[in-house]
Amino acid sequence: MSDGVPNRSSRVRPLMRGPRPESVPALVGRACALVGLLDVAAGIFPRFRQSRMHTLAEVLPGSFGPFAAALSLSAGVLLLLLAHGLRRGKRRAWRAAVALLPAGAVAQFVYRHSVVGALISLALLIPLIAHRDQFRALPDPRSRWRALANFVLMGAGSLVLGLIIVSVHPRRMIGDPSLADRITHVLYGLLGFEGPVDYQGSTSWTVAFSLGALGWITAVTTIYLAFRPEHPAARLTDEDEARLRALLDRHGRRDSLGHFALRRDKAVVFSPSGKAAVTYRVVSGVMLASGDPIGDVEAWPGAIERFMDEAKAHSWTPAVMGCSETGGEVWTRETGLDALELGDEAVVDVADFSLAGRAMRNVRQMVKRIERAGYETRVRRVRDLGEAELERIRLAAEDWRGTDTERGFSMALGRVGDAADGDCLIATAHKADEAPGPYGDLKAILHFVPWGPDGASLDLMRRDRSADPGMNELLIVAALQAAPKFGITRVSLNFAMFRSALARGEKIGAGPVLRAWRGLLVFLSRWFQIESLYKFNAKFQPRWEPRFVVYRASGDLPRIGFAAMQAEGFVNLALPLPRFLRRRTKPARACAHGLTERQDVRAA
């Protein structure tokens, strides 16, 4: 490798390490969940037998028993909610657990007369206090949607627990109430009212207090999440963007994904010297970087160290999506993380591209057919387009997206036609010999971002569904043929996940395991465009550049994969507003002109 990176004879591979020992916060979090379950069970189920403590209980006020049951149940549920935060070393979760454990112990002692249960709760306080210095993690970025999710999940959980509470006293229940009566009793009890189910003795108070406690927890936690002080997700500031652009001006030709660091929904950390930076977004507790660090490769370790320090301070899971082989080597060397090949990026060298030859026959025939149908193409810099045309392109790109949310993170800029992105290329297809649509004669759009001074990287592909098939091939060929005019010598196309497995699995002699893996990828391609992207890219005879995912431990990969799918827009946990409530800033959509399926294949 050049630019200060030592040569290595093989690609980045996962480091073969033994299982990592669990940290104290992880063990404490598991223990907290266990104690929480014990407290919940103690609050739900009646005492199994008489004990000597009953003598003391007889002299306590009658409300102490029901109150203790509700307290035990409340403490248990809250400890279960705090267990995840304790596993991540969150300071606020530690404070709450230190307060709740004694309360749960008292409730166990008063209601169940269980010395062992009380001692178990108090025993957990010892490691909590002894290792308090390991619970320093700062809060995560927050969203108001957490309050709604908490209300739905806690409400469902409270209903289930309530049904158990109502049903575990069959000998004291008066009559034989139906399931509907029991559900009604639970719903009334969660709101603090009496329901249709009656019990003998003080059991009615115990059930009422327990149901009221569940309703109270649901309401309080939801209100807390809705109105707690904001810790919003970091955003790229104007100053950060200016510093990143300066680094890209000097070092942007290194990585085809460099310009995507300028997404404004990312945050950034700089090296101490300011000569390198890592951009990231936090999704579901995962600190996701994308591509290689920006800037001088010799300053990368400083930026990576800052990134890891930030992840540690918040107890985020660090991960890098789509870094190059050079980037993967530096990340694994500096941090001890592992790297795994994720797929390949298709890169076309403009000087070697030609439509001649048998290999390009299908593309050549498709392009000729579309040109004979009356389509023409234009390839221009963003700064050379007028504002009216840019606005039309923006509206068309949004309308033809085919999904409610913009997809893409590691290989998508998230905007089109911004004044600061004047060096971006826009390739458009037009057909003038038919009735103009809401966007004139515009039929398809390709958007490329700069890859240093002599390269371009594909950002998005959109087309009108009513247009003839082959618009994407037409515009890629047009962009490659026009590239020399703009001084562009290389063009990065789409990223193909697991390309090598697909390519090897279809060859003669492939083993049963490789064929089975390829079959699974083909099956998943129905939803994630895995095989279709590979075949689409292969049409242009590119060279393949491997891309890697960097991760801390194998057990983190499912979580990282889910976070990456959220970041890319394939999984959306936030509930969107209905269409009729959204502010419409574009012309009415015309169904006759085809609201297309997702065309931004790069994000896949």
Coordinates of N, CA and C in Angstrom, one line a residue, residues 118-285:
A118 N -34.8 -10.7 49.5 CA -34.3 -9.4 49.9 C -32.8 -9.4 49.8
L119 N -32.2 -10.5 50.2 CA -30.7 -10.5 50.2 C -30.2 -10.6 48.8
I120 N -30.9 -11.2 47.8 CA -30.5 -11.2 46.4 C -30.5 -9.8 45.9
S121 N -31.5 -9.1 46.1 CA -31.6 -7.7 45.6 C -30.5 -6.8 46.2
L122 N -30.2 -7.0 47.5 CA -29.2 -6.2 48.2 C -27.8 -6.6 47.7
A123 N -27.6 -7.9 47.4 CA -26.3 -8.4 47.0 C -25.9 -7.7 45.7
L124 N -26.8 -7.4 44.8 CA -26.5 -6.8 43.6 C -25.9 -5.4 43.8
L125 N -26.3 -4.8 44.9 CA -25.7 -3.4 45.2 C -24.2 -3.4 45.3
I126 N -23.7 -4.6 45.8 CA -22.2 -4.6 46.1 C -21.4 -4.4 44.8
P127 N -21.6 -5.2 43.7 CA -20.8 -4.9 42.5 C -21.2 -3.5 41.9
L128 N -22.5 -3.1 42.0 CA -22.9 -1.8 41.4 C -22.1 -0.7 42.1
I129 N -21.9 -0.7 43.4 CA -21.2 0.4 44.1 C -19.7 0.2 43.9
A130 N -19.2 -1.1 44.0 CA -17.8 -1.3 43.9 C -17.2 -0.9 42.5
H131 N -18.1 -1.1 41.5 CA -17.6 -0.8 40.1 C -18.3 0.4 39.5
R132 N -18.6 1.4 40.4 CA -19.4 2.5 39.9 C -18.6 3.3 38.8
D133 N -17.3 3.2 38.9 CA -16.5 4.0 37.9 C -16.6 3.4 36.5
Q134 N -17.2 2.2 36.3 CA -17.4 1.7 35.0 C -18.8 2.0 34.4
F135 N -19.5 2.8 35.1 CA -20.9 3.2 34.7 C -20.8 4.8 34.4
R136 N -20.1 5.1 33.4 CA -19.9 6.6 33.1 C -20.5 7.0 31.7
A137 N -21.1 6.1 31.0 CA -21.5 6.3 29.6 C -22.6 7.5 29.6
L138 N -22.4 8.3 28.6 CA -23.3 9.5 28.4 C -24.6 9.1 27.7
P139 N -25.6 9.9 27.7 CA -26.9 9.6 27.1 C -26.7 9.5 25.6
D140 N -27.6 8.7 25.0 CA -27.7 8.6 23.5 C -28.5 9.7 22.9
P141 N -28.4 10.0 21.6 CA -29.3 10.9 20.9 C -30.7 10.4 21.1
R142 N -31.7 11.3 21.2 CA -33.0 10.9 21.6 C -34.0 11.3 20.6
S143 N -35.1 10.6 20.6 CA -36.2 10.8 19.6 C -37.5 10.7 20.4
R144 N -38.4 11.6 20.1 CA -39.8 11.6 20.7 C -40.5 10.3 20.4
W145 N -40.1 9.6 19.3 CA -40.8 8.4 19.0 C -40.6 7.3 20.0
R146 N -39.5 7.5 20.8 CA -39.3 6.5 21.9 C -40.4 6.5 22.9
A147 N -41.0 7.7 23.1 CA -42.2 7.7 24.0 C -43.4 6.9 23.5
L148 N -43.6 7.1 22.2 CA -44.8 6.3 21.6 C -44.5 4.8 21.7
A149 N -43.2 4.4 21.3 CA -42.9 3.0 21.4 C -43.0 2.5 22.8
N150 N -42.6 3.3 23.8 CA -42.7 2.8 25.2 C -44.1 2.6 25.6
F151 N -45.0 3.6 25.2 CA -46.4 3.5 25.5 C -47.0 2.2 24.9
V152 N -46.7 1.9 23.7 CA -47.3 0.7 23.0 C -46.8 -0.6 23.7
L153 N -45.4 -0.7 23.9 CA -44.9 -1.9 24.4 C -45.2 -2.1 25.9
M154 N -45.1 -1.0 26.7 CA -45.5 -1.1 28.1 C -46.9 -1.4 28.2
G155 N -47.8 -0.8 27.4 CA -49.2 -1.0 27.5 C -49.5 -2.5 27.2
A156 N -48.9 -3.1 26.2 CA -49.1 -4.5 25.9 C -48.6 -5.4 27.0
G157 N -47.4 -5.1 27.5 CA -46.8 -5.8 28.6 C -47.6 -5.7 29.9
S158 N -48.2 -4.5 30.2 CA -49.0 -4.4 31.3 C -50.3 -5.2 31.2
L159 N -50.8 -5.2 30.0 CA -52.1 -6.0 29.8 C -51.8 -7.5 30.1
V160 N -50.7 -8.0 29.6 CA -50.4 -9.4 29.8 C -50.1 -9.7 31.3
L161 N -49.3 -8.9 31.9 CA -49.0 -9.0 33.4 C -50.3 -8.9 34.2
G162 N -51.1 -7.9 33.8 CA -52.4 -7.7 34.5 C -53.3 -9.0 34.4
L163 N -53.4 -9.6 33.3 CA -54.2 -10.8 33.2 C -53.6 -11.9 34.1
I164 N -52.3 -12.0 34.2 CA -51.7 -13.0 35.1 C -52.1 -12.7 36.5
I165 N -51.9 -11.4 36.9 CA -52.3 -11.0 38.3 C -53.7 -11.3 38.6
V166 N -54.6 -11.0 37.7 CA -56.0 -11.2 38.0 C -56.3 -12.7 38.1
S167 N -55.5 -13.6 37.4 CA -55.9 -15.0 37.3 C -55.1 -15.9 38.3
V168 N -54.1 -15.3 39.1 CA -53.4 -16.2 40.0 C -54.0 -16.4 41.4
H169 N -55.2 -15.9 41.6 CA -55.9 -16.0 42.8 C -57.2 -16.8 42.6
P170 N -57.2 -17.9 42.1 CA -58.5 -18.6 41.7 C -59.3 -19.0 43.0
R171 N -58.6 -19.3 44.1 CA -59.4 -19.7 45.3 C -60.1 -18.5 46.0
R172 N -59.6 -17.3 45.7 CA -60.2 -16.1 46.3 C -61.1 -15.4 45.4
M173 N -61.2 -15.8 44.2 CA -62.0 -15.2 43.2 C -63.5 -15.6 43.4
I174 N -64.3 -14.6 43.4 CA -65.8 -14.8 43.5 C -66.4 -15.1 42.2
G175 N -67.0 -16.3 42.0 CA -67.6 -16.6 40.7 C -66.5 -17.1 39.7
D176 N -66.9 -17.2 38.5 CA -66.1 -17.6 37.4 C -66.1 -16.6 36.3
P177 N -65.5 -15.5 36.4 CA -65.5 -14.4 35.4 C -64.9 -14.9 34.1
S178 N -65.5 -14.4 33.0 CA -65.0 -14.8 31.6 C -63.7 -14.0 31.3
L179 N -63.1 -14.4 30.2 CA -61.9 -13.8 29.8 C -62.1 -12.3 29.5
A180 N -63.3 -12.0 28.9 CA -63.7 -10.6 28.6 C -63.8 -9.8 29.9
D181 N -64.4 -10.4 30.9 CA -64.5 -9.7 32.2 C -63.1 -9.5 32.8
R182 N -62.2 -10.4 32.7 CA -60.8 -10.3 33.2 C -60.1 -9.2 32.5
I183 N -60.2 -9.1 31.1 CA -59.5 -8.1 30.4 C -60.1 -6.7 30.7
T184 N -61.4 -6.7 30.9 CA -62.0 -5.4 31.3 C -61.5 -5.0 32.7
H185 N -61.4 -5.9 33.6 CA -60.9 -5.6 34.9 C -59.5 -5.1 34.9
V186 N -58.7 -5.7 34.0 CA -57.3 -5.2 33.9 C -57.3 -3.8 33.3
L187 N -58.0 -3.5 32.3 CA -58.0 -2.2 31.7 C -58.5 -1.1 32.7
Y188 N -59.6 -1.5 33.4 CA -60.1 -0.5 34.4 C -59.0 -0.3 35.5
G189 N -58.4 -1.4 35.9 CA -57.4 -1.3 37.0 C -56.2 -0.5 36.6
L190 N -55.7 -0.6 35.3 CA -54.6 0.2 34.8 C -54.9 1.7 34.9
L191 N -56.2 2.0 34.8 CA -56.6 3.4 34.8 C -57.0 3.8 36.3
G192 N -56.9 2.9 37.2 CA -57.2 3.2 38.6 C -58.7 3.1 39.0
F193 N -59.5 2.3 38.2 CA -60.9 2.1 38.6 C -61.1 0.6 38.9
E194 N -62.2 0.4 39.6 CA -62.6 -1.0 39.9 C -63.2 -1.6 38.7
G195 N -62.9 -2.9 38.6 CA -63.5 -3.7 37.5 C -64.5 -4.7 37.9
P196 N -65.0 -5.5 37.0 CA -66.1 -6.5 37.3 C -65.7 -7.7 38.1
V197 N -64.4 -7.9 38.3 CA -64.0 -9.1 39.1 C -63.8 -8.8 40.5
D198 N -64.4 -9.7 41.4 CA -64.3 -9.5 42.9 C -63.5 -10.7 43.5
Y199 N -62.9 -10.3 44.6 CA -62.1 -11.3 45.4 C -62.5 -11.3 46.9
Q200 N -62.2 -12.3 47.6 CA -62.4 -12.4 49.0 C -61.2 -11.7 49.8
G201 N -61.5 -11.1 50.9 CA -60.5 -10.5 51.7 C -59.7 -9.4 51.1
S202 N -58.4 -9.3 51.5 CA -57.6 -8.2 51.0 C -57.0 -8.4 49.6
T203 N -57.4 -9.6 49.0 CA -56.9 -9.8 47.6 C -57.3 -8.8 46.6
S204 N -58.5 -8.2 46.8 CA -59.0 -7.2 45.9 C -58.1 -6.0 46.0
W205 N -57.6 -5.6 47.2 CA -56.7 -4.5 47.3 C -55.3 -4.8 46.6
T206 N -54.8 -6.1 46.8 CA -53.6 -6.4 46.2 C -53.6 -6.3 44.7
V207 N -54.7 -6.9 44.1 CA -54.8 -6.8 42.6 C -55.0 -5.4 42.2
A208 N -55.8 -4.6 42.9 CA -56.0 -3.2 42.5 C -54.7 -2.4 42.6
F209 N -53.9 -2.6 43.7 CA -52.7 -1.9 43.8 C -51.7 -2.3 42.7
S210 N -51.6 -3.6 42.4 CA -50.7 -4.0 41.4 C -51.0 -3.5 40.0
L211 N -52.3 -3.6 39.6 CA -52.8 -3.0 38.3 C -52.5 -1.5 38.3
G212 N -52.8 -0.8 39.4 CA -52.6 0.6 39.4 C -51.1 0.9 39.2
A213 N -50.2 0.1 39.8 CA -48.8 0.3 39.7 C -48.3 0.1 38.2
L214 N -48.9 -0.9 37.5 CA -48.5 -1.1 36.1 C -49.0 0.1 35.3
G215 N -50.2 0.6 35.5 CA -50.6 1.8 34.8 C -49.8 3.0 35.1
W216 N -49.4 3.1 36.4 CA -48.6 4.3 36.8 C -47.2 4.2 36.1
I217 N -46.6 3.1 36.0 CA -45.3 2.9 35.4 C -45.4 3.2 33.9
T218 N -46.4 2.7 33.3 CA -46.6 3.0 31.8 C -46.7 4.5 31.6
A219 N -47.6 5.2 32.4 CA -47.8 6.6 32.2 C -46.5 7.4 32.5
V220 N -45.8 7.1 33.6 CA -44.7 7.9 34.0 C -43.5 7.7 33.1
T221 N -43.2 6.5 32.6 CA -42.1 6.3 31.7 C -42.4 6.9 30.4
T222 N -43.7 6.9 29.9 CA -44.0 7.5 28.6 C -43.9 9.1 28.8
I223 N -44.4 9.6 29.8 CA -44.2 11.1 30.0 C -42.8 11.5 30.2
Y224 N -42.0 10.7 30.9 CA -40.6 11.0 31.0 C -39.9 11.0 29.7
L225 N -40.1 10.0 28.8 CA -39.5 9.9 27.5 C -39.9 11.0 26.6
A226 N -41.2 11.5 26.8 CA -41.7 12.5 25.9 C -41.2 13.9 26.3
F227 N -40.9 14.1 27.6 CA -40.6 15.5 28.0 C -39.2 15.6 28.6
R228 N -38.4 14.6 28.6 CA -37.0 14.7 29.1 C -36.2 15.6 28.3
P229 N -35.2 16.2 28.9 CA -34.3 17.2 28.1 C -33.7 16.5 26.9
E230 N -33.7 17.3 25.8 CA -33.2 16.7 24.5 C -31.7 16.5 24.5
H231 N -31.3 15.4 23.9 CA -30.0 15.2 23.5 C -30.0 14.8 22.0
P232 N -30.2 15.7 21.1 CA -30.5 15.4 19.7 C -29.3 14.8 19.0
A233 N -29.6 14.1 18.0 CA -28.5 13.5 17.2 C -27.6 14.6 16.6
A234 N -26.3 14.4 16.6 CA -25.4 15.4 16.1 C -25.6 15.6 14.6
R235 N -25.4 16.8 14.1 CA -25.5 17.2 12.7 C -24.2 17.9 12.3
L236 N -24.0 17.8 11.0 CA -22.8 18.4 10.4 C -23.0 20.0 10.4
T237 N -22.2 20.7 11.1 CA -22.3 22.1 11.1 C -21.6 22.7 9.9
D238 N -21.9 24.0 9.6 CA -21.3 24.7 8.5 C -19.8 24.7 8.6
E239 N -19.3 24.9 9.8 CA -17.8 24.9 10.0 C -17.2 23.5 9.7
D240 N -17.9 22.4 10.2 CA -17.5 21.1 10.0 C -17.5 20.8 8.5
E241 N -18.5 21.2 7.8 CA -18.6 20.9 6.3 C -17.5 21.6 5.6
A242 N -17.2 22.9 6.0 CA -16.1 23.6 5.3 C -14.8 22.9 5.5
R243 N -14.5 22.4 6.7 CA -13.2 21.7 7.0 C -13.2 20.4 6.2
L244 N -14.3 19.7 6.1 CA -14.3 18.4 5.4 C -14.1 18.7 3.9
R245 N -14.7 19.7 3.4 CA -14.5 20.1 1.9 C -13.0 20.4 1.7
A246 N -12.3 21.1 2.6 CA -10.9 21.4 2.5 C -10.1 20.1 2.4
L247 N -10.4 19.1 3.3 CA -9.7 17.9 3.3 C -10.0 17.1 2.0
L248 N -11.2 17.1 1.5 CA -11.5 16.5 0.2 C -10.8 17.1 -0.9
D249 N -10.6 18.4 -0.9 CA -9.9 19.1 -2.0 C -8.5 18.5 -2.1
R250 N -7.9 18.2 -0.9 CA -6.5 17.7 -1.0 C -6.4 16.2 -1.1
H251 N -7.3 15.5 -0.5 CA -7.2 14.0 -0.4 C -8.4 13.3 -1.0
G252 N -9.3 14.0 -1.7 CA -10.6 13.4 -2.1 C -10.4 12.2 -3.1
R253 N -9.3 12.2 -3.8 CA -9.2 11.2 -4.9 C -8.9 9.8 -4.3
R254 N -8.6 9.7 -3.0 CA -8.3 8.4 -2.4 C -9.5 7.5 -2.4
D255 N -10.7 8.0 -2.0 CA -11.8 7.1 -1.7 C -13.0 7.6 -2.5
S256 N -13.7 6.7 -3.2 CA -14.8 7.1 -4.0 C -16.0 7.4 -3.2
L257 N -16.0 7.1 -1.9 CA -17.1 7.4 -1.0 C -16.8 8.7 -0.2
G258 N -15.7 9.3 -0.4 CA -15.3 10.5 0.4 C -16.4 11.6 0.4
H259 N -16.9 11.9 -0.8 CA -17.9 13.0 -0.8 C -19.2 12.7 -0.1
F260 N -19.5 11.5 0.1 CA -20.7 11.1 0.9 C -20.5 11.5 2.4
A261 N -19.3 11.8 2.8 CA -19.1 12.2 4.2 C -19.8 13.6 4.4
L262 N -20.2 14.3 3.4 CA -20.8 15.6 3.5 C -22.3 15.5 3.7
R263 N -22.8 14.3 3.9 CA -24.2 14.2 4.3 C -24.4 15.0 5.5
R264 N -25.5 15.8 5.6 CA -25.7 16.7 6.7 C -26.4 16.0 7.9
D265 N -26.7 14.8 7.8 CA -27.3 14.0 8.9 C -26.2 13.2 9.6
K266 N -24.9 13.5 9.3 CA -23.8 12.8 10.0 C -23.1 13.7 10.9
A267 N -22.4 13.2 11.9 CA -21.6 13.9 12.8 C -20.1 13.6 12.4
V268 N -19.2 14.4 13.0 CA -17.8 14.2 12.5 C -16.9 14.4 13.8
V269 N -15.8 13.6 13.8 CA -14.7 13.8 14.7 C -13.4 14.0 13.9
F270 N -12.6 14.9 14.3 CA -11.4 15.3 13.6 C -10.2 14.7 14.4
S271 N -9.1 14.5 13.8 CA -7.8 14.1 14.4 C -7.3 15.3 15.2
P272 N -6.4 15.1 16.2 CA -5.9 16.3 16.9 C -5.2 17.3 16.0
S273 N -4.6 16.9 14.9 CA -4.0 17.8 14.0 C -5.0 18.5 13.0
G274 N -6.2 17.9 12.9 CA -7.2 18.5 12.0 C -7.0 18.0 10.6
K275 N -6.0 17.1 10.3 CA -5.7 16.7 9.0 C -6.5 15.4 8.5
A276 N -7.3 14.9 9.4 CA -8.1 13.7 9.1 C -9.4 13.8 9.9
A277 N -10.4 13.1 9.4 CA -11.7 13.1 10.1 C -12.5 11.8 9.8
V278 N -13.4 11.4 10.7 CA -14.3 10.3 10.5 C -15.7 10.8 10.7
T279 N -16.5 10.6 9.8 CA -18.0 10.9 9.9 C -18.8 9.7 10.3
Y280 N -19.9 9.9 11.0 CA -20.6 8.8 11.5 C -22.1 9.2 11.8
R281 N -22.9 8.2 12.0 CA -24.3 8.5 12.6 C -24.5 7.4 13.6
V282 N -25.2 7.7 14.7 CA -25.6 6.8 15.7 C -27.0 6.3 15.5
V283 N -27.1 5.0 15.3 CA -28.4 4.3 15.0 C -28.5 3.1 16.0
S284 N -29.6 3.2 16.8 CA -29.9 2.1 17.8 C -28.7 1.7 18.6
G285 N -27.9 2.7 19.1 CA -26.7 2.4 19.9 C -25.5 2.0 19.1

